Coordinates of C-alpha atoms in Angstrom, one line a residue:
M1 CA 127.5 100.7 116.6
G2 CA 123.8 100.2 115.7
S3 CA 122.0 100.7 112.5
T4 CA 118.4 101.1 111.2
T5 CA 117.4 100.0 107.8
R6 CA 114.3 101.4 106.1
R7 CA 113.0 99.8 102.9
R8 CA 110.1 101.0 100.9
Y9 CA 107.8 98.4 99.3
R10 CA 106.2 99.6 96.0
P11 CA 103.5 97.1 94.9
G12 CA 101.8 97.1 91.6
F13 CA 98.6 99.1 91.5
A14 CA 96.2 96.2 91.3
A15 CA 93.5 96.4 94.0
T16 CA 93.8 93.1 95.8
A17 CA 93.0 91.9 99.3
S18 CA 96.5 90.6 99.7
R19 CA 98.2 93.9 99.4
R20 CA 101.5 94.0 101.3
R21 CA 101.4 95.8 104.6
A22 CA 104.0 97.8 106.5
F23 CA 105.7 96.1 109.4
L24 CA 108.7 96.3 111.8
A25 CA 111.2 93.5 112.3
S26 CA 114.5 92.8 114.0
Y27 CA 117.1 90.5 112.5
E28 CA 120.6 89.4 113.4
L29 CA 123.7 89.7 111.3
L30 CA 126.1 86.8 112.0
L31 CA 129.8 87.3 111.2
R32 CA 131.4 83.9 110.6
Q33 CA 135.2 83.7 111.0
P34 CA 137.3 80.5 111.4
G35 CA 138.4 80.0 114.9
Q36 CA 136.7 83.1 116.2
P37 CA 133.6 83.5 118.4
L38 CA 130.4 84.1 116.4
P39 CA 129.4 87.8 116.9
A40 CA 125.8 88.8 116.3
E41 CA 124.8 92.4 115.3
P42 CA 121.1 93.3 115.6
V43 CA 119.6 94.8 112.4
P44 CA 116.3 96.6 112.9
V45 CA 114.2 96.7 109.7
E46 CA 111.2 98.8 108.8
I47 CA 109.1 98.0 105.7
I48 CA 107.1 101.0 104.5
T49 CA 104.2 100.8 102.1
P50 CA 103.8 104.1 100.3
A51 CA 100.5 105.8 100.0
L52 CA 98.4 104.7 97.0
P53 CA 98.2 107.3 94.2
A54 CA 95.1 109.5 94.1
V55 CA 93.0 109.0 91.0
L56 CA 90.7 111.5 89.3
L57 CA 88.0 110.1 87.0
L58 CA 86.4 112.4 84.4
T59 CA 83.5 111.4 82.2
A60 CA 81.4 113.4 79.8
A61 CA 78.2 111.5 80.5
P62 CA 77.1 109.0 83.2
A63 CA 78.9 105.7 82.4
F64 CA 78.9 102.5 84.4
E65 CA 82.5 101.9 83.3
F66 CA 83.7 104.9 85.4
K67 CA 81.3 104.2 88.3
F68 CA 82.5 100.6 88.6
L69 CA 86.1 101.6 88.4
K70 CA 85.6 104.3 91.1
N71 CA 84.0 101.7 93.5
Y72 CA 86.7 99.2 92.7
L73 CA 89.5 101.6 93.5
A74 CA 87.8 103.0 96.6
E75 CA 87.4 99.5 98.0
A76 CA 91.1 99.1 97.7
H77 CA 91.6 102.3 99.6
Y78 CA 92.7 104.5 96.8
P79 CA 91.9 108.2 97.1
V80 CA 89.5 108.6 94.2
A81 CA 87.2 111.3 92.8
L82 CA 84.6 111.0 90.0
R83 CA 83.3 114.0 88.1
T84 CA 80.4 113.2 85.8
S85 CA 78.8 115.7 83.3
V86 CA 75.1 115.1 83.8
S87 CA 74.0 117.8 81.4
R88 CA 75.2 121.1 80.0
G89 CA 76.6 123.1 83.0
L90 CA 75.6 120.4 85.5
L91 CA 78.3 118.3 87.1
Q92 CA 78.0 115.5 89.6
T93 CA 80.9 114.7 91.9
D94 CA 81.8 111.8 94.2
F95 CA 84.7 111.5 96.6
M96 CA 86.1 108.3 98.2
N97 CA 88.9 108.1 100.7
Q98 CA 89.7 111.9 100.3
P99 CA 88.1 115.2 101.2
A100 CA 85.9 117.0 98.7
L101 CA 87.4 119.4 96.2
N102 CA 86.1 121.8 93.6
L103 CA 86.3 119.7 90.4
D104 CA 84.6 122.3 88.1
L105 CA 87.9 123.2 86.2
L106 CA 91.3 121.5 85.8
T107 CA 93.7 123.9 87.4
P108 CA 97.2 123.5 88.7
A109 CA 95.9 123.9 92.2
L110 CA 93.5 120.9 91.7
L111 CA 95.8 118.6 89.7
V112 CA 98.5 118.8 92.5
H113 CA 96.1 116.6 94.6
Y114 CA 96.2 113.7 92.0
S115 CA 98.7 111.4 90.5
I116 CA 96.6 109.8 87.8
L117 CA 93.8 111.2 85.7
I118 CA 91.4 108.9 83.8
A119 CA 89.1 110.5 81.2
D120 CA 87.1 109.7 78.2
A121 CA 87.9 111.4 74.9
A122 CA 84.8 113.6 75.0
T123 CA 86.0 115.1 78.3
L124 CA 89.4 116.0 76.9
S125 CA 87.7 117.5 73.8
A126 CA 85.7 119.9 76.0
L127 CA 88.7 121.2 78.0
T128 CA 89.4 124.9 77.8
S129 CA 92.7 126.2 76.6
S130 CA 93.8 127.0 80.2
E131 CA 92.7 123.5 81.4
T132 CA 94.7 121.9 78.5
R133 CA 97.8 123.9 79.5
A134 CA 97.4 122.9 83.1
L135 CA 97.0 119.2 82.2
Q136 CA 100.0 119.2 79.8
A137 CA 102.2 121.0 82.3
A138 CA 101.4 118.5 85.1
I139 CA 102.1 115.6 82.8
G140 CA 105.3 117.1 81.4
A141 CA 106.6 117.8 84.9
G142 CA 106.1 114.2 85.9
R143 CA 103.5 115.0 88.5
L144 CA 100.5 113.4 86.7
G145 CA 99.8 110.5 84.4
L146 CA 96.9 110.4 82.0
I147 CA 94.8 107.5 80.8
T148 CA 92.4 108.2 78.0
L149 CA 89.5 105.8 77.3
A150 CA 89.1 106.3 73.5
E151 CA 86.3 105.2 71.1
A152 CA 86.5 104.4 67.4
T153 CA 87.2 108.1 66.5
P154 CA 90.4 110.2 66.4
L155 CA 91.5 111.6 69.7
P156 CA 90.7 115.3 70.3
R157 CA 93.3 117.9 69.6
T158 CA 93.7 118.6 73.3
A159 CA 94.9 115.0 74.0
P160 CA 98.7 114.9 74.9
A161 CA 100.8 113.2 72.2
R162 CA 97.8 112.9 70.0
A163 CA 99.9 112.6 66.8
D164 CA 101.4 109.3 68.0
F165 CA 98.0 107.8 69.2
T166 CA 96.2 107.1 65.9
V167 CA 92.9 105.4 66.6
R168 CA 91.4 103.4 63.7
P169 CA 88.0 101.7 63.6
R170 CA 87.9 98.0 63.1
L171 CA 86.2 97.2 59.8
A172 CA 85.2 93.7 60.7
V173 CA 83.8 92.8 64.1
P174 CA 83.8 89.0 64.7
A175 CA 80.8 87.4 66.2
A176 CA 82.9 85.9 69.0
L177 CA 84.5 88.3 71.4
P178 CA 88.2 88.6 70.6
A179 CA 90.8 87.6 73.1
L180 CA 93.2 90.1 74.7
T181 CA 96.7 89.4 76.0
W182 CA 99.3 91.1 78.1
P183 CA 102.2 89.9 80.3
D184 CA 101.1 88.1 83.5
A185 CA 97.4 88.2 82.5
P186 CA 95.7 85.8 85.0
G187 CA 93.4 84.3 82.4
E188 CA 91.8 84.8 79.0
A189 CA 90.2 88.2 78.7
R190 CA 87.7 88.9 76.0
A191 CA 86.1 92.2 75.0
P192 CA 84.3 93.7 72.0
L193 CA 86.8 95.7 70.0
L194 CA 85.5 98.4 67.8
A195 CA 88.8 100.2 67.3
Q196 CA 92.6 99.7 67.5
L197 CA 95.7 101.8 67.7
Q198 CA 98.1 102.2 64.8
P199 CA 101.6 100.8 65.8
N200 CA 104.2 103.5 66.3
A201 CA 107.8 103.3 67.3
R202 CA 107.2 105.9 70.1
L203 CA 104.4 103.8 71.7
R204 CA 105.0 101.1 74.3
P205 CA 102.4 98.3 73.8
L206 CA 100.4 97.4 76.9
I207 CA 97.4 95.3 75.7
I208 CA 97.4 93.2 72.5
G209 CA 94.3 92.0 70.6
P210 CA 93.8 89.3 67.9
N211 CA 96.4 89.2 65.1
R212 CA 98.8 91.3 67.3
V213 CA 96.7 94.5 66.9
L214 CA 97.4 97.2 69.5
V215 CA 94.5 98.1 71.8
A216 CA 96.3 99.9 74.6
A217 CA 99.7 101.7 74.7
S218 CA 101.7 104.3 76.6
R219 CA 104.0 107.1 75.6
R220 CA 106.4 109.3 77.6
V221 CA 105.4 112.9 77.6
G222 CA 108.1 115.0 79.1
L223 CA 108.7 113.4 82.6
G224 CA 105.3 111.9 82.7
A225 CA 103.2 109.4 80.6
A226 CA 100.1 109.2 78.6
V227 CA 98.1 106.0 78.1
V228 CA 95.4 105.4 75.6
S229 CA 93.0 102.3 75.6
V230 CA 90.3 101.4 73.1
V231 CA 89.1 98.4 75.2
P232 CA 85.5 99.1 76.2
E233 CA 83.3 97.9 79.0
T234 CA 86.0 96.3 81.2
F235 CA 83.5 96.3 84.1
R236 CA 81.9 93.2 82.5
W237 CA 84.9 91.2 83.7
G238 CA 84.1 92.2 87.2
L239 CA 80.4 91.4 86.9
Q240 CA 81.1 88.1 85.3
G241 CA 83.4 87.0 88.2
H242 CA 86.7 87.6 86.4
T243 CA 88.0 90.0 89.0
P244 CA 91.6 88.9 88.6
V245 CA 91.5 89.8 84.9
Y246 CA 89.9 93.2 85.7
A247 CA 92.5 93.8 88.4
S248 CA 95.4 92.8 86.1
F249 CA 94.2 95.0 83.2
W250 CA 93.8 98.1 85.3
N251 CA 97.1 97.4 87.2
R252 CA 98.9 97.4 83.9
L253 CA 97.3 100.7 82.8
L254 CA 97.7 102.5 86.1
T255 CA 101.3 101.4 86.5
A256 CA 102.2 102.6 83.0
A257 CA 100.6 106.0 83.7
A258 CA 101.9 106.5 87.3
P259 CA 104.4 109.4 87.8
P260 CA 108.0 108.4 88.5
A261 CA 108.4 107.1 92.1
P262 CA 110.5 109.1 94.6
T263 CA 113.6 107.7 96.2
A264 CA 112.6 104.2 97.3
A265 CA 115.0 103.6 100.3
T266 CA 116.8 105.6 103.0
W267 CA 119.6 104.5 105.3
Q268 CA 120.2 105.8 108.7
I269 CA 123.4 105.0 110.6
I270 CA 123.2 105.5 114.4
T271 CA 126.6 105.7 116.1

């Protein structure tokens, strides 16, 4: 009797050069019994790396934060698209590692091509009622995760789980950049914080600022998830040579927003 074992490796979403690769291997299973010959059974193993989630970036105005993130994800082989509102009625689109699509409107037919949507609050505010329904349906069904990059103003009414994500401006901005913390952060991260999130029992903290203030959090929405961050200008970490911090930060947000994974392993018995 022979057997084939297939395991699926699901890495974090950090874009690193050391990302695990798929490979084939053959092992031997040795059965030790006192006084008996040592039989060996071959065990073929296949390690499968699943495809990276496709990411859709939407910004209401040209922003280096989105451009830097697009390039960073593209270099790590993520399928990624960026839609930028240049002026009223004029959109600019860019596609990396995927074919071009019509990004004019958020429709069910468009959203099925993406696993994670990252948008600024102004973009969510401008969604039509049909776009809002399509977005909420995709998230609720567990097909899409949303990351909202918020400013020091309340989220728009179109934002999923808006009632639980209360954004409050910070009254005192220290001269020194405040430090941010999260599990497994590779080093000290600092960023100018103009806002914070009000703690809520329904929120899962992701990034913490000084005095334990909440600056990024996630919440389940149906079968999917919504993430809100008030941390601005994360691209500065990359420009300043703190790429591990940038990678770890976005890995935490992307992982929190990613839709539930499919069945991770299959077993095939050959007789």
